[in-house]
Short mmCIF file of C-alpha atoms in Angstrom, two decimals:
data_model
loop_
_atom_site.label_atom_id
_atom_site.label_comp_id
_atom_site.label_asym_id
_atom_site.label_seq_id
_atom_site.Cartn_x
_atom_site.Cartn_y
_atom_site.Cartn_z
CA MET A 8 88.27 13.93 29.67
CA SER A 9 86.77 17.07 29.96
CA THR A 10 86.36 18.32 33.30
CA SER A 11 85.02 21.79 35.06
CA PRO A 12 87.36 24.29 36.13
CA ALA A 13 85.49 24.57 38.95
CA ASP A 14 85.86 20.75 40.06
CA HIS A 15 88.91 19.91 41.26
CA HIS A 16 87.95 16.29 42.05
CA LEU A 17 86.74 14.88 38.78
CA PRO A 18 89.21 12.74 37.37
CA THR A 19 91.15 12.92 34.31
CA VAL A 20 92.81 9.67 33.65
CA HIS A 21 90.31 7.14 35.18
CA LEU A 22 87.25 6.50 33.19
CA ARG A 23 84.06 7.57 33.86
CA PRO A 24 81.81 10.27 31.80
CA PRO A 25 81.91 13.73 32.91
CA ARG A 26 78.53 13.44 34.67
CA ASN A 27 76.15 11.67 36.25
CA TRP A 28 76.24 8.32 37.93
CA ILE A 29 78.49 5.26 37.42
CA ASN A 30 79.20 1.96 39.36
CA ASP A 31 80.03 -1.54 38.46
CA PRO A 32 82.16 -2.22 35.10
CA ASN A 33 80.49 -4.54 32.93
CA GLY A 34 80.79 -6.82 29.38
CA LEU A 35 84.87 -6.58 29.64
CA VAL A 36 85.41 -7.79 26.31
CA PHE A 37 88.01 -7.73 23.32
CA HIS A 38 86.61 -7.75 20.04
CA ASP A 39 87.71 -6.50 16.36
CA GLY A 40 90.45 -4.58 17.77
CA HIS A 41 89.03 -2.74 20.52
CA TYR A 42 88.76 -3.35 24.26
CA HIS A 43 85.07 -2.60 25.35
CA VAL A 44 84.78 -1.76 28.67
CA PHE A 45 81.10 -1.09 29.67
CA PHE A 46 79.63 0.12 32.95
CA GLN A 47 76.33 0.83 35.34
CA TYR A 48 75.19 4.06 34.34
CA ASN A 49 72.60 6.57 35.35
CA PRO A 50 72.05 8.93 32.27
CA HIS A 51 69.46 11.27 34.37
CA GLY A 52 71.50 12.18 37.57
CA PRO A 53 74.38 11.45 39.90
CA GLN A 54 72.42 8.64 41.90
CA HIS A 55 72.00 4.80 41.50
CA ALA A 56 68.70 4.55 39.38
CA HIS A 57 67.64 4.52 35.88
CA VAL A 58 70.51 2.01 35.21
CA HIS A 59 71.91 1.38 31.65
CA TRP A 60 75.19 0.27 30.14
CA GLY A 61 77.47 3.18 29.42
CA HIS A 62 80.21 2.17 26.85
CA PHE A 63 83.57 2.99 26.09
CA ARG A 64 86.31 1.18 23.79
CA SER A 65 89.99 1.71 22.99
CA PRO A 66 92.77 0.15 20.66
CA ASP A 67 95.34 0.23 23.03
CA LEU A 68 93.81 0.99 26.87
CA ILE A 69 95.09 4.70 26.44
CA ALA A 70 92.90 6.17 23.97
CA TRP A 71 89.11 6.07 24.90
CA GLU A 72 86.24 6.73 22.84
CA PRO A 73 82.78 6.90 24.22
CA LEU A 74 80.30 4.86 22.47
CA PRO A 75 76.38 5.25 22.69
CA VAL A 76 74.64 3.47 25.42
CA ALA A 77 74.53 -0.11 24.98
CA LEU A 78 71.43 -1.13 27.30
CA ALA A 79 68.62 0.88 28.21
CA PRO A 80 65.66 -0.49 30.42
CA THR A 81 62.42 -1.68 28.44
CA PRO A 82 59.59 0.20 29.91
CA ASP A 83 57.33 -2.71 31.17
CA GLY A 84 59.75 -4.87 30.06
CA GLU A 85 61.65 -7.83 32.11
CA ASP A 86 64.59 -4.97 32.97
CA ALA A 87 62.36 -2.25 33.50
CA ASP A 88 63.91 -1.03 36.66
CA GLY A 89 67.49 -1.47 35.42
CA CYS A 90 69.85 -3.19 33.21
CA PHE A 91 72.09 -4.20 36.04
CA SER A 92 75.51 -6.08 36.35
CA GLY A 93 77.05 -8.76 33.93
CA ASN A 94 79.73 -9.52 31.34
CA ALA A 95 80.33 -10.51 27.58
CA VAL A 96 81.92 -12.42 24.97
CA SER A 97 83.35 -12.46 21.32
CA VAL A 98 82.00 -14.93 19.17
CA ASP A 99 81.72 -15.69 15.36
CA GLY A 100 82.17 -11.91 14.61
CA ARG A 101 79.34 -10.64 16.92
CA MET A 102 79.27 -9.47 20.92
CA VAL A 103 77.08 -10.98 23.10
CA ALA A 104 76.12 -9.50 26.74
CA PHE A 105 74.94 -11.26 29.47
CA TYR A 106 73.25 -9.31 32.07
CA SER A 107 70.97 -9.09 35.04
CA ALA A 108 67.44 -7.95 34.36
CA HIS A 109 66.02 -6.30 37.04
CA ARG A 110 62.38 -5.29 38.10
CA ASN A 111 61.62 -4.20 41.65
CA ASP A 112 58.80 -6.78 42.25
CA ARG A 113 60.94 -9.75 42.09
CA TRP A 114 63.84 -10.30 44.28
CA TRP A 115 65.97 -12.14 41.43
CA GLN A 116 67.66 -10.94 38.78
CA PRO A 117 66.92 -13.20 35.45
CA VAL A 118 69.92 -13.85 33.26
CA THR A 119 69.36 -12.37 29.68
CA THR A 120 71.26 -11.45 26.82
CA ALA A 121 71.62 -8.61 24.15
CA GLU A 122 73.64 -8.88 20.74
CA SER A 123 75.87 -6.54 18.91
CA HIS A 124 76.87 -7.18 15.14
CA ASP A 125 78.56 -3.66 14.41
CA ASN A 126 81.48 -3.27 17.09
CA GLY A 127 79.25 -2.31 19.71
CA LEU A 128 77.10 0.58 18.28
CA THR A 129 73.92 -1.10 18.35
CA TRP A 130 72.68 -3.83 20.42
CA VAL A 131 69.42 -6.01 20.11
CA LYS A 132 68.18 -7.56 23.18
CA ARG A 133 67.06 -11.52 23.37
CA PRO A 134 62.88 -11.59 22.87
CA GLN A 135 62.64 -13.88 26.14
CA LEU A 136 64.68 -14.32 29.50
CA LEU A 137 67.61 -16.38 29.36
CA ILE A 138 67.54 -18.21 32.48
CA PRO A 139 64.13 -16.83 33.86
CA GLU A 140 63.92 -18.56 37.60
CA PRO A 141 66.65 -19.08 40.07
CA PRO A 142 67.59 -22.78 41.24
CA ALA A 143 65.45 -23.86 44.49
CA GLY A 144 67.15 -23.23 47.91
CA THR A 145 68.52 -19.46 46.81
CA THR A 146 67.56 -15.88 48.31
CA MET A 147 69.77 -13.52 46.15
CA TYR A 148 70.52 -14.27 42.17
CA ARG A 149 72.20 -11.86 39.95
CA ASP A 150 75.44 -10.82 37.86
CA PRO A 151 76.49 -13.55 35.28
CA TYR A 152 79.95 -14.14 34.09
CA VAL A 153 80.27 -16.34 30.99
CA TRP A 154 83.95 -17.86 29.90
CA ARG A 155 84.69 -20.50 27.42
CA HIS A 156 86.41 -23.73 29.31
CA ASP A 157 87.42 -27.06 27.16
CA GLY A 158 85.31 -26.17 24.23
CA ARG A 159 82.14 -25.00 26.36
CA TRP A 160 80.97 -22.13 27.73
CA ARG A 161 80.42 -21.59 31.49
CA MET A 162 78.19 -19.20 33.70
CA LEU A 163 78.71 -18.48 37.18
CA VAL A 164 76.22 -16.22 38.69
CA GLY A 165 76.27 -14.72 42.31
CA SER A 166 73.81 -15.91 44.97
CA ALA A 167 73.01 -16.27 48.32
CA LEU A 168 71.77 -19.60 49.72
CA ASP A 169 68.69 -19.98 52.11
CA ASP A 170 70.79 -20.93 54.88
CA GLY A 171 72.76 -17.74 54.92
CA ARG A 172 76.14 -18.72 52.61
CA GLY A 173 77.41 -16.79 49.75
CA ALA A 174 77.43 -18.78 46.72
CA ALA A 175 78.78 -18.58 42.87
CA LEU A 176 76.49 -20.89 40.80
CA LEU A 177 77.78 -22.59 37.69
CA TYR A 178 75.79 -23.11 34.72
CA GLU A 179 77.35 -25.13 31.18
CA SER A 180 76.34 -24.51 27.44
CA GLY A 181 77.25 -25.83 24.23
CA ASN A 182 75.82 -22.99 22.16
CA LEU A 183 75.12 -19.75 24.58
CA GLU A 184 71.55 -20.48 24.14
CA HIS A 185 70.66 -23.39 26.50
CA TRP A 186 72.24 -23.64 29.82
CA GLU A 187 72.52 -26.57 32.09
CA TYR A 188 72.60 -25.92 35.82
CA HIS A 189 75.55 -27.91 37.87
CA GLY A 190 74.83 -26.27 41.51
CA PRO A 191 77.46 -24.24 43.19
CA PHE A 192 80.64 -23.51 41.68
CA HIS A 193 81.98 -22.78 45.08
CA SER A 194 80.62 -21.03 48.47
CA SER A 195 81.38 -19.49 51.62
CA ALA A 196 81.47 -21.14 55.00
CA ALA A 197 78.82 -20.37 57.52
CA THR A 198 79.80 -17.60 59.54
CA GLY A 199 76.92 -17.09 62.34
CA THR A 200 77.04 -13.51 61.84
CA GLY A 201 74.33 -13.09 59.46
CA PRO A 202 73.51 -13.98 55.93
CA VAL A 203 75.80 -12.79 52.96
CA GLY A 204 75.26 -12.75 49.09
CA TRP A 205 78.07 -12.93 46.44
CA GLU A 206 77.81 -10.34 43.87
CA CYS A 207 79.76 -10.06 40.82
CA PRO A 208 81.61 -13.48 40.60
CA GLN A 209 84.61 -13.53 38.47
CA TYR A 210 86.86 -16.74 37.73
CA ALA A 211 90.76 -16.78 35.72
CA ALA A 212 92.47 -19.84 35.47
CA PHE A 213 96.30 -19.79 35.55
CA GLY A 214 97.30 -23.38 34.56
CA ASP A 215 96.03 -25.82 36.93
CA ARG A 216 95.31 -23.22 39.30
CA GLY A 217 92.14 -20.62 39.94
CA VAL A 218 91.58 -17.61 41.30
CA LEU A 219 87.69 -16.73 42.20
CA ILE A 220 86.66 -13.21 43.00
CA VAL A 221 83.45 -12.33 44.71
CA SER A 222 82.09 -9.24 46.29
CA ASP A 223 80.14 -9.39 49.56
CA TRP A 224 76.78 -8.15 49.74
CA THR A 225 74.90 -7.89 52.96
CA PRO A 226 70.92 -7.65 53.69
CA GLN A 227 71.72 -4.72 56.11
CA GLY A 228 74.10 -2.71 54.51
CA GLY A 229 74.24 -3.55 50.85
CA PRO A 230 77.82 -3.42 49.01
CA SER A 231 80.69 -4.64 51.44
CA HIS A 232 84.07 -5.61 50.10
CA THR A 233 85.88 -7.88 47.41
CA THR A 234 87.75 -10.89 48.60
CA VAL A 235 89.74 -13.29 46.25
CA ARG A 236 90.22 -17.31 46.91
CA THR A 237 92.74 -19.24 45.03
CA GLY A 238 92.62 -23.22 44.74
CA ARG A 239 91.94 -25.45 41.89
CA GLU A 240 88.53 -26.86 39.99
CA LYS A 241 87.55 -30.36 39.25
CA ASP A 242 84.39 -31.36 37.61
CA GLY A 243 82.77 -27.87 38.34
CA ARG A 244 83.63 -27.74 41.81
CA PHE A 245 86.25 -25.22 43.02
CA THR A 246 88.11 -25.62 46.04
CA ALA A 247 90.22 -23.20 47.78
CA THR A 248 93.42 -23.72 49.07
CA GLY A 249 93.52 -20.90 51.35
CA ALA A 250 91.49 -18.07 53.60
CA PRO A 251 89.84 -15.78 51.73
CA VAL A 252 91.68 -12.59 51.52
CA PRO A 253 91.01 -8.88 50.11
CA LEU A 254 91.78 -8.52 46.65
CA ASP A 255 92.17 -4.52 47.58
CA HIS A 256 92.95 -3.14 50.92
CA GLY A 257 91.15 0.20 50.41
CA PRO A 258 88.17 1.06 51.57
CA ASP A 259 86.45 2.32 48.25
CA PHE A 260 86.99 -0.68 46.14
CA TYR A 261 83.86 -3.23 44.87
CA ALA A 262 82.97 -5.48 42.02
CA PRO A 263 85.72 -5.63 39.90
CA ALA A 264 85.78 -7.17 36.53
CA LEU A 265 88.18 -9.58 34.48
CA LEU A 266 89.31 -9.62 31.02
CA LYS A 267 91.93 -12.24 29.45
CA ALA A 268 93.93 -9.76 27.14
CA PRO A 269 93.96 -11.23 23.60
CA GLY A 270 96.61 -13.44 22.08
CA GLU A 271 98.55 -13.41 25.61
CA ASP A 272 98.35 -15.23 28.68
CA ARG A 273 97.51 -11.85 30.53
CA TRP A 274 94.61 -11.25 32.71
CA LEU A 275 93.25 -7.41 33.27
CA LEU A 276 91.18 -6.02 35.83
CA TRP A 277 88.65 -2.83 36.65
CA ALA A 278 86.46 -1.97 39.41
CA TRP A 279 84.32 0.40 40.88
CA ALA A 280 85.79 3.13 43.22
CA TRP A 281 82.66 4.59 44.81
CA GLU A 282 82.46 8.05 46.41
CA ALA A 283 83.69 8.76 49.88
CA ARG A 284 81.79 11.90 50.54
CA GLU A 285 78.24 12.82 51.71
CA ASP A 286 75.64 12.02 49.07
CA ALA A 287 74.46 15.70 48.98
CA TRP A 288 78.21 16.89 47.90
CA ALA A 289 78.26 14.28 45.05
CA HIS A 290 74.57 15.76 43.98
CA GLU A 291 75.94 19.21 43.85
CA ALA A 292 78.93 18.27 42.02
CA GLY A 293 76.70 16.27 39.45
CA TRP A 294 79.12 13.27 39.30
CA ALA A 295 79.28 9.92 41.25
CA GLY A 296 81.77 7.00 40.99
CA VAL A 297 84.86 5.90 39.04
CA LEU A 298 86.41 3.21 37.58
CA THR A 299 89.81 2.26 38.74
CA LEU A 300 92.75 1.90 36.53
CA PRO A 301 93.44 -1.16 34.21
CA ARG A 302 95.52 -3.76 36.38
CA GLU A 303 97.20 -6.94 35.68
CA VAL A 304 96.47 -9.49 37.83
CA SER A 305 98.77 -12.61 38.25
CA LEU A 306 99.46 -15.56 40.62
CA THR A 307 102.41 -15.97 42.30
CA ALA A 308 104.29 -19.34 43.08
CA ASP A 309 102.93 -18.99 46.62
CA GLY A 310 99.58 -18.44 45.70
CA THR A 311 99.15 -14.60 46.05
CA VAL A 312 97.20 -12.69 43.76
CA ALA A 313 99.29 -9.90 42.89
CA GLN A 314 98.36 -6.76 41.07
CA ARG A 315 100.29 -4.15 39.21
CA PRO A 316 99.18 -1.10 36.67
CA ALA A 317 98.54 -2.45 33.70
CA ARG A 318 101.75 -1.90 31.42
CA GLU A 319 100.46 0.53 28.54
CA LEU A 320 99.67 3.04 31.31
CA LEU A 321 103.21 4.15 31.07
CA ALA A 322 102.34 5.78 27.95
CA LEU A 323 100.46 8.22 29.90
CA ARG A 324 103.47 9.46 31.90
CA GLY A 325 104.21 13.36 30.47
CA ALA A 326 107.19 15.19 31.97
CA ARG A 327 108.84 13.84 35.02
CA THR A 328 108.36 16.44 37.63
CA LEU A 329 110.25 15.17 40.45
CA HIS A 330 113.57 13.10 41.04
CA ARG A 331 114.90 12.99 44.43
CA THR A 332 117.22 10.48 46.69
CA GLY A 333 118.47 10.97 50.17
CA TYR A 334 117.88 10.60 53.39
CA VAL A 335 115.27 12.16 56.30
CA THR A 336 115.47 12.29 60.20
CA ARG A 337 112.60 13.10 62.62
CA ALA A 338 114.33 16.63 63.22
CA GLU A 339 113.16 17.95 60.27
CA PRO A 340 110.78 16.42 56.91
CA VAL A 341 112.57 16.71 53.62
CA GLU A 342 110.79 18.58 50.69
CA LEU A 343 110.94 16.48 47.58
CA GLY A 344 109.31 19.52 45.20
CA GLU A 345 105.80 19.86 43.59
CA VAL A 346 103.55 17.25 41.63
CA GLY A 347 100.46 17.90 39.77
CA ARG A 348 97.20 16.86 40.86
CA THR A 349 97.36 13.83 38.44
CA PHE A 350 100.86 11.99 38.92
CA ASP A 351 102.36 8.50 38.70
CA LEU A 352 105.00 8.10 41.55
CA THR A 353 107.58 5.34 41.93
CA ALA A 354 109.45 5.37 45.43
CA ALA A 355 111.80 2.83 46.87
CA LEU A 356 112.07 3.61 50.68
CA ILE A 357 114.35 2.23 53.31
CA PRO A 358 112.10 2.74 56.35
CA ASP A 359 114.06 3.90 59.80
CA THR A 360 113.17 0.57 61.91
CA THR A 361 112.51 2.70 64.96
CA GLY A 362 109.45 4.62 63.99
CA THR A 363 107.19 4.98 60.82
CA SER A 364 108.78 6.64 57.67
CA GLY A 365 106.87 7.72 54.65
CA LEU A 366 105.69 10.38 52.34
CA ARG A 367 103.33 13.07 52.83
CA LEU A 368 101.23 14.78 50.00
CA LEU A 369 100.45 18.02 51.09
CA THR A 370 97.77 19.85 49.00
CA SER A 371 97.19 22.93 51.01
CA ALA A 372 99.64 25.64 51.29
CA ASP A 373 100.04 25.78 55.04
CA GLY A 374 99.84 22.16 55.26
CA SER A 375 97.00 21.29 57.39
CA GLU A 376 95.61 19.40 54.27
CA TYR A 377 97.49 16.07 53.24
CA LEU A 378 97.31 12.53 52.50
CA ASP A 379 99.78 10.46 54.44
CA ILE A 380 101.52 6.99 53.01
CA ARG A 381 103.70 5.62 55.61
CA LEU A 382 105.39 2.20 56.81
CA ASP A 383 105.17 1.08 59.84
CA PRO A 384 107.80 -1.70 60.63
CA ALA A 385 106.90 -2.62 64.18
CA ALA A 386 103.27 -3.29 62.82
CA GLY A 387 104.14 -5.13 59.49
CA HIS A 388 102.05 -2.55 57.46
CA LEU A 389 102.11 -0.04 55.18
CA VAL A 390 99.56 2.44 56.32
CA VAL A 391 97.63 4.92 54.08
CA ASP A 392 95.62 7.70 56.21
CA ARG A 393 93.38 10.34 54.93
CA GLY A 394 92.50 11.89 58.34
CA HIS A 395 93.32 14.81 57.07
CA ALA A 396 93.17 14.65 53.38
CA SER A 397 90.12 17.13 53.07
CA LEU A 398 89.29 20.24 54.74
CA ASP A 399 85.57 19.41 54.45
CA SER A 400 83.91 17.50 56.90
CA ARG A 401 81.59 15.72 54.64
CA ALA A 402 84.65 13.75 53.60
CA ARG A 403 85.42 10.41 55.01
CA GLY A 404 88.38 9.98 56.83
CA GLY A 405 89.99 7.04 58.00
CA SER A 406 93.39 5.37 58.21
CA TYR A 407 93.78 2.14 56.12
CA THR A 408 96.80 -0.68 56.12
CA LEU A 409 97.88 -3.35 53.76
CA PRO A 410 100.43 -6.29 55.14
CA TRP A 411 104.03 -5.82 54.40
CA PRO A 412 106.41 -8.18 55.84
CA ALA A 413 108.83 -5.85 57.44
CA THR A 414 110.62 -8.43 58.78
CA ALA A 415 111.08 -10.68 55.73
CA HIS A 416 113.82 -8.60 54.33
CA PRO A 417 115.09 -6.18 56.88
CA GLY A 418 117.29 -3.05 55.36
CA THR A 419 116.10 -3.57 51.59
CA PRO A 420 113.85 -0.95 49.71
CA VAL A 421 110.61 -1.26 49.97
CA GLU A 422 109.19 -0.38 46.30
CA LEU A 423 105.89 1.57 45.93
CA ARG A 424 103.94 3.02 43.10
CA VAL A 425 101.34 5.28 43.81
CA ILE A 426 98.97 6.67 40.98
CA VAL A 427 96.71 9.97 42.20
CA ASP A 428 93.99 11.31 39.87
CA ARG A 429 92.50 14.57 41.47
CA SER A 430 90.40 12.38 43.96
CA ILE A 431 91.46 8.89 43.67
CA ALA A 432 94.44 7.28 45.11
CA GLU A 433 96.11 3.60 44.03
CA VAL A 434 98.42 2.55 45.92
CA TYR A 435 100.84 -0.48 44.81
CA LEU A 436 103.07 -2.44 47.19
CA ALA A 437 106.03 -4.23 45.27
CA ASP A 438 103.37 -4.62 42.53
CA GLU A 439 101.77 -7.23 44.43
CA GLN A 440 99.17 -5.56 46.80
CA VAL A 441 97.25 -2.74 46.37
CA LEU A 442 94.87 -0.04 48.32
CA THR A 443 92.24 2.26 46.46
CA LEU A 444 90.74 5.25 48.53
CA ARG A 445 88.92 8.41 47.45
CA PHE A 446 89.80 11.67 49.24
CA TYR A 447 88.87 15.32 48.16
CA PRO A 448 91.17 17.99 49.03
CA LEU A 449 90.17 21.85 48.96
CA GLY A 450 93.56 23.46 49.01
CA GLU A 451 94.05 25.90 46.46
CA GLY A 452 98.22 25.85 46.43
CA PRO A 453 100.30 23.53 44.64
CA TRP A 454 100.41 19.95 45.75
CA ARG A 455 103.84 18.74 47.11
CA LEU A 456 106.02 15.86 48.52
CA GLN A 457 107.73 15.71 51.79
CA ALA A 458 109.83 12.78 53.00
CA ARG A 459 109.19 11.91 56.86
CA THR A 460 109.97 9.80 59.70
CA THR A 461 109.20 9.42 63.30
CA GLY A 462 112.20 7.19 64.34
CA ALA A 463 115.27 7.94 66.18
CA GLY A 464 117.66 6.61 63.03
CA ARG A 465 117.05 7.88 59.75
CA GLY A 466 114.82 6.40 56.54
CA GLU A 467 116.03 6.70 53.21
CA PHE A 468 114.31 7.46 49.77
CA ALA A 469 114.48 7.47 46.33
CA VAL A 470 111.35 9.26 44.62
CA GLU A 471 110.40 9.94 40.85
CA ALA A 472 106.86 11.34 39.75
CA TRP A 473 105.25 12.23 36.18
CA ASP A 474 102.41 14.23 35.11
CA LEU A 475 99.91 11.76 33.69
CA HIS A 476 97.96 13.25 30.46
CA PRO A 477 94.71 11.89 29.34
CA GLY A 478 95.72 9.64 25.87
CA GLY A 479 92.74 10.70 23.82
CA GLY A 480 90.37 13.23 23.30
CA THR A 481 87.50 14.43 25.50
CA LEU A 482 85.18 12.02 27.01
CA THR A 483 81.92 13.32 26.30
CA GLU A 484 78.75 12.07 27.94
CA PRO A 485 76.97 8.81 26.43
CA THR A 486 74.46 9.25 23.96
CA LEU A 487 71.15 7.18 24.25
CA ALA A 488 71.29 6.57 20.55
CA GLY A 489 72.63 2.95 20.47
CA ARG A 490 70.69 1.75 23.34
CA GLY A 491 69.70 -2.04 23.00
CA GLN A 492 66.30 -2.76 22.20
CA PRO A 493 64.21 -5.77 22.01
CA ALA A 494 64.22 -8.03 19.18
#
């Protein structure tokens, strides 16, 4: 990916164009030997407006090629104010994209489609809306997700019900053209804390069990957070077997999208990591938003949704820059060595049970700027703290946790995988739970890692790190030549 020498925060291995705004991943599909990733994109600036569908493709999840913009708003058309989120399918030699047609003069976003018969280079929009009106009793309606089920097509649409609950509404079709409404596939419980809507519903089947992912949206605050429910589906109704839990425990993760990998029982996921800095800073930089790296999603025997970096990402590793084992006491941190601004790290930590133990990524020469990743046995948490991660007050701070059952396996190593790419960190705990956040270091000196502990005993560590390098050529700004036009 092309980066400006003056901007040390623009990621190099995460997908995004070098300029302007992006948000939700859309239209994840494998077609004619390529993975296709579309995304919400403003080609005119780093703010949410003029929403198009940008487009990348890859044969291997490593080398990504930018393709022309797939969809653009049609002036005075049904999508005049934005081609909003949806997904895509590969069928009969063509790709069909389902998306939300946005106009500022209506509260709902009708479902419509566009097709490509040349592997995504050009697109033709459906002449009429596919589903023009929402069902009665809804107050929000957007973001179709289409998949094949028992020889028929199914579609979920994100919604809010007029009693304040979020819902994923179910449609079915035999031909992708005529859709029958079947009511709510699943809905949230009434909370009494105000209305909520569900955006970007996603569904994955694992045998007779299923995983439903939704992104919570509120009228007051807009996009909020993403939750996942596990359970079983019967006769068009999904029954959760437990309470909803966060899909990602970080503050900067939203609108994930799923893709079943071809020829294997493997689900992949991308999401939007929004900015965690003041808008004015992003406008000065000329870009905002990034997609997470692809993740593999699985369902464990106990019903936990587990995530790990896609196995293909190992091919991005270059030279190993760090390999250290040993122990640390609170008397003095242990210097582990230098790392680049884009790196992949694995660690096995045995924490000191009398305090907190972990790693510190120092990004300034004097040590005043740093990102902390520490284990807290007493609280049963892994903590990622960005309170000192930027010397610029326009960056958001905060400390974030994900659950770590410290008492389940006392004295055994805790495995971490941490991928850092300039201004984004994805922290995986035991290839299961994950926490994503953005941070914006200003330090000019080399980055380095320390092992630290606050306990009276000692913490043990084994740490390795590799530089990461983009797998393909320079990712340029998408052109508008291939944007979808009405039929």
